[in-house]
């Protein structure tokens, strides 16, 4: 990622963070709408799950300019997700739901450049997670 793309992701996330509860609710609503097969994978309190999501996003977004420092945590997360039943194909739906949520939360501030930056960031991290999960599944 370029420094400008990292800046787009970090500044846009800073705008979403104050509405993190709403953003998490939007995200999971959208995810379950476009990929209803993942809903049974979530067994706990969804407010708590939403808080975990936003905390994880904050950690990842904050570490984008030091990707090598966050990759071990991202890979560990992927390995835990395998145990929950997450499959590679679910990552596309998560990415779609994330971009949709950001668009809803940011409105006009979700520019094409911001969308592209988030797409690159998500793809980079999802690819790392899929790679890590393949090691467990093999």
mmCIF file with all atom_site columns, C-alpha atoms in Angstrom, residues 1 7 29 35 43 47 60 63 66 72-73 75 77 91-92 105 111 119 125 131 138:
data_model
loop_
_atom_site.group_PDB
_atom_site.id
_atom_site.type_symbol
_atom_site.label_atom_id
_atom_site.label_alt_id
_atom_site.label_comp_id
_atom_site.label_asym_id
_atom_site.label_entity_id
_atom_site.label_seq_id
_atom_site.pdbx_PDB_ins_code
_atom_site.Cartn_x
_atom_site.Cartn_y
_atom_site.Cartn_z
_atom_site.occupancy
_atom_site.B_iso_or_equiv
_atom_site.pdbx_formal_charge
_atom_site.auth_seq_id
_atom_site.auth_comp_id
_atom_site.auth_asym_id
_atom_site.auth_atom_id
_atom_site.pdbx_PDB_model_num
ATOM 1  C CA . UNK A 1 1   ? 0.000   0.000   0.000  1.00 0.00 ? 1   UNK A CA 1
ATOM 2  C CA . UNK A 1 7   ? -3.725  7.691   5.012  1.00 0.00 ? 7   UNK A CA 1
ATOM 3  C CA . UNK A 1 29  ? -26.769 -6.849  9.113  1.00 0.00 ? 29  UNK A CA 1
ATOM 4  C CA . UNK A 1 35  ? -24.188 -14.409 3.107  1.00 0.00 ? 35  UNK A CA 1
ATOM 5  C CA . UNK A 1 43  ? -23.116 -17.832 18.636 1.00 0.00 ? 43  UNK A CA 1
ATOM 6  C CA . UNK A 1 47  ? -22.960 -6.324  20.512 1.00 0.00 ? 47  UNK A CA 1
ATOM 7  C CA . UNK A 1 60  ? -5.195  -3.383  11.899 1.00 0.00 ? 60  UNK A CA 1
ATOM 8  C CA . UNK A 1 63  ? -0.726  -0.880  11.958 1.00 0.00 ? 63  UNK A CA 1
ATOM 9  C CA . UNK A 1 66  ? 3.955   -1.346  9.853  1.00 0.00 ? 66  UNK A CA 1
ATOM 10 C CA . UNK A 1 72  ? 1.233   -12.351 13.194 1.00 0.00 ? 72  UNK A CA 1
ATOM 11 C CA . UNK A 1 73  ? -1.969  -11.215 14.967 1.00 0.00 ? 73  UNK A CA 1
ATOM 12 C CA . UNK A 1 75  ? -2.667  -14.829 10.978 1.00 0.00 ? 75  UNK A CA 1
ATOM 13 C CA . UNK A 1 77  ? -7.030  -14.545 14.012 1.00 0.00 ? 77  UNK A CA 1
ATOM 14 C CA . UNK A 1 91  ? -13.832 -13.558 2.949  1.00 0.00 ? 91  UNK A CA 1
ATOM 15 C CA . UNK A 1 92  ? -15.404 -12.078 -0.200 1.00 0.00 ? 92  UNK A CA 1
ATOM 16 C CA . UNK A 1 105 ? -21.108 5.456   7.438  1.00 0.00 ? 105 UNK A CA 1
ATOM 17 C CA . UNK A 1 111 ? -14.529 8.665   -2.302 1.00 0.00 ? 111 UNK A CA 1
ATOM 18 C CA . UNK A 1 119 ? -10.171 -2.639  -1.028 1.00 0.00 ? 119 UNK A CA 1
ATOM 19 C CA . UNK A 1 125 ? -5.171  -8.863  4.959  1.00 0.00 ? 125 UNK A CA 1
ATOM 20 C CA . UNK A 1 131 ? -2.878  -18.306 3.538  1.00 0.00 ? 131 UNK A CA 1
ATOM 21 C CA . UNK A 1 138 ? -3.736  -28.859 5.194  1.00 0.00 ? 138 UNK A CA 1
#
